[in-house]
mmCIF file of C-alpha atoms and ligand atoms in Angstrom:
data_model
loop_
_atom_site.group_PDB
_atom_site.id
_atom_site.type_symbol
_atom_site.label_atom_id
_atom_site.label_comp_id
_atom_site.label_asym_id
_atom_site.label_seq_id
_atom_site.Cartn_x
_atom_site.Cartn_y
_atom_site.Cartn_z
ATOM 1 C CA MET B 89 -0.069 0.113 -0.072
ATOM 2 C CA ASP B 90 1.154 3.645 -0.565
ATOM 3 C CA PRO B 91 2.788 4.703 2.664
ATOM 4 C CA ILE B 92 0.884 7.827 2.419
ATOM 5 C CA PHE B 93 -2.426 6.053 3.640
ATOM 6 C CA ASP B 94 -0.511 4.734 6.627
ATOM 7 C CA LEU B 95 0.733 8.350 7.423
ATOM 8 C CA ILE B 96 -3.044 9.417 7.041
ATOM 9 C CA LYS B 97 -4.035 6.870 9.570
ATOM 10 C CA GLN B 98 -1.395 8.199 12.079
ATOM 11 C CA GLU B 99 -2.493 11.401 11.552
ATOM 12 C CA THR B 100 -6.117 10.373 12.344
ATOM 13 C CA GLU B 101 -4.883 8.567 15.517
ATOM 14 C CA ARG B 102 -2.884 11.834 16.740
ATOM 15 C CA GLN B 103 -5.891 14.057 16.164
ATOM 16 C CA ARG B 104 -8.083 11.654 18.511
ATOM 17 C CA LYS B 105 -5.514 10.885 21.001
ATOM 18 C CA GLN B 106 -4.295 14.355 21.740
ATOM 19 C CA VAL B 107 -6.285 17.464 23.265
ATOM 20 C CA GLN B 108 -6.562 19.791 20.316
ATOM 21 C CA LEU B 109 -6.627 23.504 21.317
ATOM 22 C CA ILE B 110 -5.810 25.533 18.402
ATOM 23 C CA PRO B 111 -8.799 27.824 17.899
ATOM 24 C CA SER B 112 -8.555 27.541 14.196
ATOM 25 C CA GLU B 113 -9.286 23.864 14.009
ATOM 26 C CA ASN B 114 -12.231 21.791 14.169
ATOM 27 C CA PHE B 115 -13.438 18.245 13.302
ATOM 28 C CA ILE B 116 -15.750 17.907 10.567
ATOM 29 C CA SER B 117 -18.413 15.523 10.036
ATOM 30 C CA GLU B 118 -18.552 12.253 7.996
ATOM 31 C CA GLU B 119 -20.974 13.785 5.802
ATOM 32 C CA VAL B 120 -18.769 16.821 5.012
ATOM 33 C CA LYS B 121 -15.814 14.401 4.752
ATOM 34 C CA SER B 122 -17.776 12.191 2.001
ATOM 35 C CA ALA B 123 -18.629 15.319 -0.314
ATOM 36 C CA LEU B 124 -14.901 16.340 0.178
ATOM 37 C CA GLY B 125 -13.674 12.930 -1.151
ATOM 38 C CA SER B 126 -16.321 12.682 -3.852
ATOM 39 C CA ASP B 127 -15.959 12.484 -7.812
ATOM 40 C CA LEU B 128 -16.834 16.181 -7.751
ATOM 41 C CA SER B 129 -13.250 16.716 -7.583
ATOM 42 C CA ASN B 130 -12.957 15.405 -11.188
ATOM 43 C CA LYS B 131 -15.071 18.103 -12.598
ATOM 44 C CA TYR B 132 -14.197 21.408 -14.236
ATOM 45 C CA ALA B 133 -16.580 24.206 -14.219
ATOM 46 C CA GLU B 134 -15.090 27.625 -14.717
ATOM 47 C CA GLY B 135 -17.877 30.424 -14.532
ATOM 48 C CA TYR B 136 -20.720 30.607 -12.246
ATOM 49 C CA PRO B 137 -24.201 28.200 -12.229
ATOM 50 C CA GLY B 138 -25.952 28.689 -15.708
ATOM 51 C CA LYS B 139 -23.044 30.607 -17.118
ATOM 52 C CA ARG B 140 -20.112 28.240 -17.395
ATOM 53 C CA TYR B 141 -17.190 27.732 -20.023
ATOM 54 C CA TYR B 142 -17.475 23.939 -20.019
ATOM 55 C CA GLN B 143 -20.047 21.144 -20.925
ATOM 56 C CA GLY B 144 -21.519 18.799 -18.350
ATOM 57 C CA ASN B 145 -22.274 20.996 -15.666
ATOM 58 C CA LYS B 146 -25.996 20.598 -15.063
ATOM 59 C CA ILE B 147 -25.613 18.580 -11.830
ATOM 60 C CA VAL B 148 -22.840 20.839 -10.474
ATOM 61 C CA ASP B 149 -24.875 23.854 -10.999
ATOM 62 C CA GLU B 150 -27.593 22.606 -8.852
ATOM 63 C CA ILE B 151 -24.922 21.806 -6.341
ATOM 64 C CA GLU B 152 -23.263 25.079 -6.322
ATOM 65 C CA GLN B 153 -26.723 26.937 -6.478
ATOM 66 C CA LEU B 154 -27.756 24.966 -3.356
ATOM 67 C CA ALA B 155 -24.710 25.891 -1.582
ATOM 68 C CA ILE B 156 -25.161 29.648 -2.401
ATOM 69 C CA ASP B 157 -28.852 29.482 -1.426
ATOM 70 C CA ARG B 158 -28.032 27.808 2.055
ATOM 71 C CA GLY B 159 -25.019 30.306 2.673
ATOM 72 C CA LYS B 160 -27.049 33.186 1.715
ATOM 73 C CA LYS B 161 -29.776 32.327 4.415
ATOM 74 C CA LEU B 162 -27.191 31.388 6.990
ATOM 75 C CA PHE B 163 -25.234 34.705 6.787
ATOM 76 C CA GLY B 164 -28.125 36.626 6.084
ATOM 77 C CA VAL B 165 -26.874 38.256 2.823
ATOM 78 C CA PRO B 166 -28.371 38.814 -0.693
ATOM 79 C CA HIS B 167 -25.236 37.741 -2.430
ATOM 80 C CA LEU B 168 -22.652 35.095 -1.852
ATOM 81 C CA ASN B 169 -19.852 33.746 -3.694
ATOM 82 C CA VAL B 170 -18.765 30.079 -2.508
ATOM 83 C CA GLN B 171 -15.696 29.761 -4.936
ATOM 84 C CA PRO B 172 -12.719 31.338 -3.049
ATOM 85 C CA TYR B 173 -10.192 28.514 -2.458
ATOM 86 C CA SER B 174 -9.597 29.683 1.094
ATOM 87 C CA GLY B 175 -9.468 32.506 3.450
ATOM 88 C CA SER B 176 -6.582 34.413 1.973
ATOM 89 C CA PRO B 177 -7.696 34.241 -1.683
ATOM 90 C CA ALA B 178 -11.172 35.526 -0.401
ATOM 91 C CA ASN B 179 -9.725 38.612 1.054
ATOM 92 C CA MET B 180 -7.372 39.210 -1.985
ATOM 93 C CA ALA B 181 -10.420 39.093 -4.077
ATOM 94 C CA VAL B 182 -12.205 41.916 -1.907
ATOM 95 C CA LEU B 183 -9.081 44.010 -2.401
ATOM 96 C CA VAL B 184 -8.650 43.549 -6.110
ATOM 97 C CA GLY B 185 -12.206 43.758 -6.787
ATOM 98 C CA LEU B 186 -12.974 46.819 -4.763
ATOM 99 C CA LEU B 187 -9.767 48.833 -4.601
ATOM 100 C CA GLU B 188 -7.744 50.483 -7.389
ATOM 101 C CA HIS B 189 -4.131 49.085 -7.522
ATOM 102 C CA GLY B 190 -2.160 51.094 -4.507
ATOM 103 C CA GLY B 191 -5.558 51.924 -2.981
ATOM 104 C CA LYS B 192 -5.605 52.791 0.899
ATOM 105 C CA PHE B 193 -6.937 50.629 3.435
ATOM 106 C CA TYR B 194 -7.075 49.819 7.171
ATOM 107 C CA GLY B 195 -6.677 46.569 8.775
ATOM 108 C CA MET B 196 -5.558 45.074 12.253
ATOM 109 C CA GLN B 197 -1.839 44.582 12.959
ATOM 110 C CA LEU B 198 -0.645 40.975 12.828
ATOM 111 C CA SER B 199 0.878 41.448 16.233
ATOM 112 C CA ALA B 200 -2.365 42.817 17.743
ATOM 113 C CA GLY B 201 -4.373 39.707 16.476
ATOM 114 C CA GLY B 202 -4.920 40.518 12.839
ATOM 115 C CA HIS B 203 -4.367 38.419 9.672
ATOM 116 C CA LEU B 204 -1.476 38.595 6.990
ATOM 117 C CA THR B 205 -4.014 39.680 4.587
ATOM 118 C CA HIS B 206 -5.222 42.627 6.222
ATOM 119 C CA GLY B 207 -2.275 44.628 4.931
ATOM 120 C CA HIS B 208 0.798 43.034 6.728
ATOM 121 C CA PRO B 209 3.655 45.335 5.144
ATOM 122 C CA GLY B 210 6.577 44.032 3.380
ATOM 123 C CA VAL B 211 5.795 40.388 2.942
ATOM 124 C CA THR B 212 2.384 40.200 1.995
ATOM 125 C CA PHE B 213 0.224 41.115 -1.413
ATOM 126 C CA SER B 214 -2.087 43.192 0.775
ATOM 127 C CA GLY B 215 0.895 45.218 2.063
ATOM 128 C CA LYS B 216 2.830 45.308 -1.011
ATOM 129 C CA TYR B 217 0.172 46.229 -3.795
ATOM 130 C CA PHE B 218 -2.068 48.374 -1.631
ATOM 131 C CA GLN B 219 -1.172 51.466 0.668
ATOM 132 C CA SER B 220 -2.093 49.623 3.967
ATOM 133 C CA MET B 221 -2.521 51.521 7.445
ATOM 134 C CA GLN B 222 -2.684 49.449 10.482
ATOM 135 C CA TYR B 223 -4.459 49.587 13.786
ATOM 136 C CA GLY B 224 -3.492 48.061 16.943
ATOM 137 C CA VAL B 225 -4.908 47.291 20.523
ATOM 138 C CA ASN B 226 -4.638 49.394 23.675
ATOM 139 C CA GLU B 227 -2.960 48.082 26.857
ATOM 140 C CA GLU B 228 -5.704 45.864 27.747
ATOM 141 C CA GLY B 229 -5.578 44.145 24.279
ATOM 142 C CA LYS B 230 -8.712 45.757 23.024
ATOM 143 C CA ILE B 231 -9.314 47.903 20.160
ATOM 144 C CA ASP B 232 -9.213 51.560 20.899
ATOM 145 C CA TYR B 233 -12.680 52.786 18.949
ATOM 146 C CA GLU B 234 -12.105 56.155 19.700
ATOM 147 C CA LYS B 235 -8.474 56.581 18.455
ATOM 148 C CA MET B 236 -9.392 54.404 15.484
ATOM 149 C CA ALA B 237 -12.158 56.654 14.536
ATOM 150 C CA GLN B 238 -9.900 59.739 14.633
ATOM 151 C CA ASP B 239 -7.221 57.904 12.352
ATOM 152 C CA VAL B 240 -9.917 56.906 10.007
ATOM 153 C CA GLU B 241 -11.303 60.503 9.965
ATOM 154 C CA ARG B 242 -7.636 61.857 9.228
ATOM 155 C CA GLU B 243 -6.282 59.150 7.073
ATOM 156 C CA LYS B 244 -9.595 58.365 4.959
ATOM 157 C CA PRO B 245 -9.050 54.924 3.812
ATOM 158 C CA LYS B 246 -11.049 53.500 1.193
ATOM 159 C CA LEU B 247 -11.733 50.278 2.900
ATOM 160 C CA ILE B 248 -11.700 48.966 6.518
ATOM 161 C CA PHE B 249 -10.904 45.441 7.379
ATOM 162 C CA VAL B 250 -12.322 44.192 10.636
ATOM 163 C CA GLY B 251 -11.599 40.544 11.849
ATOM 164 C CA ALA B 252 -8.979 38.847 13.877
ATOM 165 C CA THR B 253 -7.272 35.690 14.348
ATOM 166 C CA ALA B 254 -6.227 35.930 18.112
ATOM 167 C CA TYR B 255 -8.926 38.876 19.523
ATOM 168 C CA PRO B 256 -10.769 37.287 22.349
ATOM 169 C CA TRP B 257 -13.274 40.004 22.702
ATOM 170 C CA ILE B 258 -16.625 40.891 20.948
ATOM 171 C CA LEU B 259 -16.282 43.028 17.866
ATOM 172 C CA GLU B 260 -18.648 46.199 17.649
ATOM 173 C CA TRP B 261 -19.814 46.358 14.399
ATOM 174 C CA GLU B 262 -21.937 49.331 14.915
ATOM 175 C CA LYS B 263 -18.923 51.371 15.872
ATOM 176 C CA PHE B 264 -16.937 50.105 12.618
ATOM 177 C CA SER B 265 -19.844 51.183 10.716
ATOM 178 C CA ARG B 266 -19.872 54.284 12.064
ATOM 179 C CA MET B 267 -16.211 55.158 11.275
ATOM 180 C CA ALA B 268 -16.722 53.634 7.661
ATOM 181 C CA LYS B 269 -19.722 55.675 7.180
ATOM 182 C CA SER B 270 -18.209 58.926 8.067
ATOM 183 C CA VAL B 271 -15.481 58.710 5.148
ATOM 184 C CA ASN B 272 -17.590 56.397 2.962
ATOM 185 C CA ALA B 273 -15.288 53.635 3.127
ATOM 186 C CA TRP B 274 -15.974 49.849 2.345
ATOM 187 C CA LEU B 275 -16.582 47.923 5.169
ATOM 188 C CA VAL B 276 -15.561 44.308 5.668
ATOM 189 C CA ALA B 277 -16.128 41.995 8.160
ATOM 190 C CA ASP B 278 -13.758 38.983 8.093
ATOM 191 C CA VAL B 279 -15.433 36.470 10.376
ATOM 192 C CA SER B 280 -13.278 33.562 9.596
ATOM 193 C CA HIS B 281 -12.662 32.854 13.383
ATOM 194 C CA ILE B 282 -16.159 33.654 14.562
ATOM 195 C CA ALA B 283 -18.323 32.556 11.880
ATOM 196 C CA GLY B 284 -19.710 29.554 13.697
ATOM 197 C CA LEU B 285 -20.507 32.039 16.876
ATOM 198 C CA ILE B 286 -22.180 34.372 14.909
ATOM 199 C CA VAL B 287 -24.737 31.875 12.874
ATOM 200 C CA GLY B 288 -24.938 30.005 16.416
ATOM 201 C CA GLY B 289 -26.135 33.654 17.735
ATOM 202 C CA VAL B 290 -23.523 33.928 20.616
ATOM 203 C CA HIS B 291 -21.283 36.976 18.833
ATOM 204 C CA PRO B 292 -23.088 39.891 17.153
ATOM 205 C CA ASP B 293 -24.077 39.538 13.636
ATOM 206 C CA PRO B 294 -22.189 41.912 11.175
ATOM 207 C CA ALA B 295 -24.551 41.360 8.364
ATOM 208 C CA PRO B 296 -26.825 44.750 9.284
ATOM 209 C CA PHE B 297 -23.645 46.759 9.803
ATOM 210 C CA VAL B 298 -20.939 46.088 7.194
ATOM 211 C CA ASP B 299 -20.803 46.035 3.317
ATOM 212 C CA ILE B 300 -18.795 42.809 2.633
ATOM 213 C CA ILE B 301 -18.415 39.671 4.728
ATOM 214 C CA THR B 302 -15.577 37.200 4.109
ATOM 215 C CA SER B 303 -15.126 33.867 6.035
ATOM 216 C CA THR B 304 -13.255 30.602 5.891
ATOM 217 C CA THR B 305 -15.578 27.819 6.417
ATOM 218 C CA HIS B 306 -13.140 25.509 8.165
ATOM 219 C CA LYS B 307 -12.887 27.072 11.652
ATOM 220 C CA THR B 308 -15.647 27.487 14.235
ATOM 221 C CA LEU B 309 -18.240 26.808 11.432
ATOM 222 C CA ARG B 310 -16.977 23.376 11.106
ATOM 223 C CA GLY B 311 -17.102 22.902 7.349
ATOM 224 C CA PRO B 312 -14.478 22.120 4.613
ATOM 225 C CA ARG B 313 -11.445 24.182 4.092
ATOM 226 C CA GLY B 314 -12.927 27.100 1.711
ATOM 227 C CA ALA B 315 -14.183 30.551 2.119
ATOM 228 C CA ILE B 316 -16.899 32.608 1.251
ATOM 229 C CA ILE B 317 -17.717 36.362 0.320
ATOM 230 C CA GLY B 318 -21.109 37.802 0.935
ATOM 231 C CA VAL B 319 -22.383 41.141 -0.105
ATOM 232 C CA THR B 320 -24.878 42.475 2.190
ATOM 233 C CA GLU B 321 -28.046 44.952 1.737
ATOM 234 C CA ASN B 322 -25.805 47.785 2.612
ATOM 235 C CA GLY B 323 -22.990 46.842 0.088
ATOM 236 C CA LEU B 324 -25.244 46.750 -2.586
ATOM 237 C CA ALA B 325 -26.914 50.074 -1.521
ATOM 238 C CA LYS B 326 -23.509 51.598 -1.480
ATOM 239 C CA ASP B 327 -22.636 50.139 -5.017
ATOM 240 C CA PRO B 328 -25.231 48.310 -7.023
ATOM 241 C CA GLU B 329 -22.159 46.708 -8.768
ATOM 242 C CA ALA B 330 -20.587 45.491 -5.686
ATOM 243 C CA ALA B 331 -21.807 41.872 -6.335
ATOM 244 C CA LYS B 332 -20.707 41.707 -9.759
ATOM 245 C CA LYS B 333 -17.530 43.369 -8.754
ATOM 246 C CA ILE B 334 -16.657 40.529 -6.295
ATOM 247 C CA ASP B 335 -17.599 37.608 -8.562
ATOM 248 C CA LYS B 336 -15.610 38.989 -11.402
ATOM 249 C CA SER B 337 -12.655 39.427 -9.093
ATOM 250 C CA VAL B 338 -12.899 35.723 -7.889
ATOM 251 C CA PHE B 339 -13.408 34.579 -11.452
ATOM 252 C CA PRO B 340 -11.962 35.375 -13.833
ATOM 253 C CA GLY B 341 -9.726 37.773 -11.997
ATOM 254 C CA LEU B 342 -7.860 35.497 -9.626
ATOM 255 C CA GLN B 343 -9.051 31.973 -9.811
ATOM 256 C CA GLY B 344 -9.808 29.370 -12.486
ATOM 257 C CA GLY B 345 -12.174 26.337 -11.964
ATOM 258 C CA PRO B 346 -13.953 26.249 -8.453
ATOM 259 C CA HIS B 347 -13.278 23.092 -6.343
ATOM 260 C CA LEU B 348 -16.667 21.745 -6.512
ATOM 261 C CA ASN B 349 -15.979 19.081 -4.060
ATOM 262 C CA ASN B 350 -15.339 21.663 -1.481
ATOM 263 C CA ILE B 351 -18.518 23.446 -2.618
ATOM 264 C CA ALA B 352 -20.572 20.586 -2.114
ATOM 265 C CA ALA B 353 -19.099 20.107 1.320
ATOM 266 C CA MET B 354 -19.777 23.547 2.012
ATOM 267 C CA ALA B 355 -23.464 23.192 1.212
ATOM 268 C CA VAL B 356 -23.324 20.054 3.583
ATOM 269 C CA ALA B 357 -21.749 22.200 6.433
ATOM 270 C CA PHE B 358 -23.919 25.293 6.187
ATOM 271 C CA GLU B 359 -27.137 22.823 6.693
ATOM 272 C CA GLU B 360 -25.378 21.394 9.557
ATOM 273 C CA ALA B 361 -24.823 24.839 10.895
ATOM 274 C CA SER B 362 -28.281 25.823 10.512
ATOM 275 C CA ARG B 363 -29.610 23.174 12.816
ATOM 276 C CA PRO B 364 -30.813 23.894 16.504
ATOM 277 C CA GLU B 365 -27.937 21.585 17.592
ATOM 278 C CA PHE B 366 -25.373 23.943 16.068
ATOM 279 C CA LYS B 367 -26.618 27.045 18.206
ATOM 280 C CA LYS B 368 -26.121 24.535 21.145
ATOM 281 C CA TYR B 369 -22.390 23.847 20.029
ATOM 282 C CA ALA B 370 -21.850 27.326 19.532
ATOM 283 C CA GLU B 371 -23.146 28.230 23.136
ATOM 284 C CA GLN B 372 -21.130 25.382 24.651
ATOM 285 C CA ILE B 373 -17.833 26.781 22.685
ATOM 286 C CA VAL B 374 -18.231 29.972 24.591
ATOM 287 C CA LYS B 375 -19.058 28.453 28.095
ATOM 288 C CA ASN B 376 -16.063 26.097 27.755
ATOM 289 C CA SER B 377 -13.910 28.994 27.024
ATOM 290 C CA ILE B 378 -14.922 31.111 29.828
ATOM 291 C CA VAL B 379 -14.484 28.112 32.329
ATOM 292 C CA LEU B 380 -11.024 27.315 30.965
ATOM 293 C CA ALA B 381 -10.010 31.008 31.433
ATOM 294 C CA GLN B 382 -11.148 31.268 34.578
ATOM 295 C CA THR B 383 -9.343 27.926 35.809
ATOM 296 C CA LEU B 384 -6.181 29.076 34.268
ATOM 297 C CA LYS B 385 -6.586 32.558 36.019
ATOM 298 C CA SER B 386 -7.562 30.945 39.312
ATOM 299 C CA GLU B 387 -4.215 29.172 38.918
ATOM 300 C CA GLY B 388 -2.458 32.274 38.893
ATOM 301 C CA LEU B 389 -1.558 32.606 35.129
ATOM 302 C CA LYS B 390 -1.880 35.786 33.166
ATOM 303 C CA VAL B 391 -4.791 35.043 30.808
ATOM 304 C CA LEU B 392 -6.262 37.873 27.979
ATOM 305 C CA GLY B 393 -9.824 36.829 27.514
ATOM 306 C CA THR B 394 -12.221 35.708 26.984
ATOM 307 C CA GLU B 395 -15.859 36.740 25.233
ATOM 308 C CA ASN B 396 -15.693 34.234 22.580
ATOM 309 C CA HIS B 397 -13.913 31.061 21.532
ATOM 310 C CA LEU B 398 -10.240 31.580 22.477
ATOM 311 C CA MET B 399 -7.898 33.303 25.045
ATOM 312 C CA LEU B 400 -4.282 34.226 25.127
ATOM 313 C CA ILE B 401 -1.943 33.324 28.037
ATOM 314 C CA ASP B 402 0.980 35.385 28.615
ATOM 315 C CA VAL B 403 3.787 32.776 29.575
ATOM 316 C CA GLY B 404 6.858 35.276 30.083
ATOM 317 C CA GLU B 405 8.990 37.214 27.528
ATOM 318 C CA GLY B 406 9.918 34.999 24.439
ATOM 319 C CA MET B 407 8.536 31.763 26.329
ATOM 320 C CA GLY B 408 5.751 30.865 23.987
ATOM 321 C CA LYS B 409 7.458 28.432 21.884
ATOM 322 C CA GLU B 410 9.285 26.298 24.691
ATOM 323 C CA VAL B 411 6.052 26.134 26.676
ATOM 324 C CA ALA B 412 3.871 24.979 23.842
ATOM 325 C CA GLN B 413 6.394 22.425 23.187
ATOM 326 C CA ARG B 414 6.317 21.161 26.743
ATOM 327 C CA LEU B 415 2.401 21.064 26.481
ATOM 328 C CA GLU B 416 2.967 18.940 23.355
ATOM 329 C CA GLU B 417 4.987 16.496 25.081
ATOM 330 C CA ASN B 418 1.787 16.082 27.423
ATOM 331 C CA ASP B 419 -0.367 15.602 24.333
ATOM 332 C CA ILE B 420 -1.803 18.970 24.494
ATOM 333 C CA ILE B 421 -1.614 21.087 21.137
ATOM 334 C CA VAL B 422 -1.833 24.760 21.427
ATOM 335 C CA ASN B 423 0.363 27.401 19.239
ATOM 336 C CA LYS B 424 2.559 30.081 20.102
ATOM 337 C CA ASN B 425 1.546 33.448 19.528
ATOM 338 C CA THR B 426 2.313 37.149 20.010
ATOM 339 C CA ILE B 427 0.483 38.810 22.748
ATOM 340 C CA PRO B 428 -0.742 42.760 22.619
ATOM 341 C CA ASN B 429 2.380 44.788 23.075
ATOM 342 C CA GLU B 430 4.665 42.029 22.493
ATOM 343 C CA GLN B 431 8.143 42.297 23.897
ATOM 344 C CA GLY B 432 9.388 39.197 22.123
ATOM 345 C CA SER B 433 9.287 38.476 18.557
ATOM 346 C CA PRO B 434 6.971 36.787 16.197
ATOM 347 C CA PHE B 435 9.362 33.814 16.156
ATOM 348 C CA ARG B 436 9.824 33.811 20.081
ATOM 349 C CA PRO B 437 6.485 35.180 21.238
ATOM 350 C CA SER B 438 5.559 35.505 24.701
ATOM 351 C CA GLY B 439 2.082 33.964 24.347
ATOM 352 C CA LEU B 440 -0.184 30.947 23.720
ATOM 353 C CA ARG B 441 -3.485 31.034 21.697
ATOM 354 C CA ILE B 442 -5.960 28.537 23.062
ATOM 355 C CA GLY B 443 -9.439 27.894 21.847
ATOM 356 C CA THR B 444 -12.473 25.288 22.542
ATOM 357 C CA PRO B 445 -13.954 24.730 19.196
ATOM 358 C CA ALA B 446 -12.669 21.270 18.330
ATOM 359 C CA MET B 447 -12.860 19.993 21.970
ATOM 360 C CA THR B 448 -16.344 21.161 22.314
ATOM 361 C CA THR B 449 -17.059 19.195 18.767
ATOM 362 C CA ARG B 450 -15.671 16.093 20.531
ATOM 363 C CA GLY B 451 -18.435 16.655 23.371
ATOM 364 C CA TRP B 452 -16.303 18.371 26.267
ATOM 365 C CA VAL B 453 -18.091 20.418 28.531
ATOM 366 C CA GLU B 454 -17.288 22.806 31.382
ATOM 367 C CA LYS B 455 -15.990 19.889 33.864
ATOM 368 C CA ASP B 456 -13.566 18.494 31.142
ATOM 369 C CA PHE B 457 -12.420 21.973 30.536
ATOM 370 C CA GLU B 458 -11.845 22.913 34.137
ATOM 371 C CA GLU B 459 -9.807 19.677 34.868
ATOM 372 C CA LEU B 460 -7.632 20.668 31.549
ATOM 373 C CA GLY B 461 -7.057 23.828 32.967
ATOM 374 C CA LYS B 462 -5.616 22.578 36.007
ATOM 375 C CA ARG B 463 -3.742 20.172 34.330
ATOM 376 C CA MET B 464 -2.178 22.821 31.720
ATOM 377 C CA ALA B 465 -1.202 25.240 34.600
ATOM 378 C CA GLN B 466 0.678 22.697 36.448
ATOM 379 C CA ILE B 467 2.632 21.907 32.879
ATOM 380 C CA ILE B 468 3.094 25.738 32.118
ATOM 381 C CA LYS B 469 4.298 26.711 35.617
ATOM 382 C CA LYS B 470 6.866 24.191 35.764
HETATM 383 C C1 LIG T 148 -7.745 32.025 9.146
HETATM 384 C C2 LIG T 148 -7.977 33.173 8.581
HETATM 385 C C3 LIG T 148 -7.716 33.661 7.126
HETATM 386 C C4 LIG T 148 -7.133 32.990 6.428
HETATM 387 O O1 LIG T 148 -7.556 31.894 5.823
HETATM 388 P P1 LIG T 148 -6.791 30.590 5.275
HETATM 389 O O2 LIG T 148 -7.756 29.687 4.853
HETATM 390 O O3 LIG T 148 -5.581 30.066 6.160
HETATM 391 O O4 LIG T 148 -6.126 31.526 4.096
HETATM 392 C C5 LIG T 148 -7.981 35.040 7.046
HETATM 393 N N1 LIG T 148 -8.452 35.835 7.896
HETATM 394 C C6 LIG T 148 -8.883 35.585 9.088
HETATM 395 C C7 LIG T 148 -9.373 36.533 10.125
HETATM 396 C C8 LIG T 148 -8.401 34.217 9.636
HETATM 397 O O5 LIG T 148 -8.683 33.903 10.807
#
């Protein structure tokens, strides 16, 4: 047998045996997996349902349309594109579709919890081919809305990205909306991390406040790797061409054929996320997160958070990597991360990033996380 299958088996065992706490990871259902591993992977379908460049697309048109319809309902948007290959290409499609080359936009600093695609200077397309400005967080690790509003007023960016990979607090969409409106900027909510919490009703919904929503589908939403771009009623009111601009930017602007197996798996995940059980799942993620943070705090650790699915722990200057390794030796998987106002470096950061979505899928509840918190504290303090 091809050794790759033995390696896959080993990885499945690793995922089951260890405690998985990386906040961007999750466990997909067997149904999602079966759509992902289907014959849809064989088909080419450049274009959109009803407007393809290849023959033989009658069935995949229905599949993509179903994914679009379910996703529109789930995210509460009048227009949805389900073709982006992943979160980074989705964000690229938004910037390329809505801004001129070199256009000015605003995004959260990587070190404050933002994403590379939100304008990280030097190394990313978003920082190299656009004029990116970055906002950070205050001493408490929170967005300073007043300062940000003043900066927006002064700099007048054409677009504002809101969304993060390591921000343990609620995002206040209404405040961002006021800032964006004051300078007529596009407001984009990148809800990759929190999509499952939003559709599960435990994080405020950006749809009434923003113009564009981007999201990966594989984090708290618990679907396949992939991404969506939604255009809201506000977005269409701001520019009636917004939906067309986004679609053209994805294809033919940046991508070729859509990954139909992923799109079918997305449709399955959207249906799962619209069930009442998913609401309970989302609620449990946050309950577990709060209990874990409280336990770690009561053990004397410096915890930042939490109001959502994740938290940061300050484990001492430059110590993140070493402590993450020690936890791995004890079968607890987390990742090293910068903390707000980091004194170390991105390679030797001072924090750990920890989240509850994956183990909540496995059925863990408060008492499991309390026990885990005590064990983790012992290992961290060693
Ligand atoms: C994960 C994430 C992305 C990127 O997704 P990839 O699928 O890894 O490219 C973009 N933005 C945010 C906020 C994310 O959390």
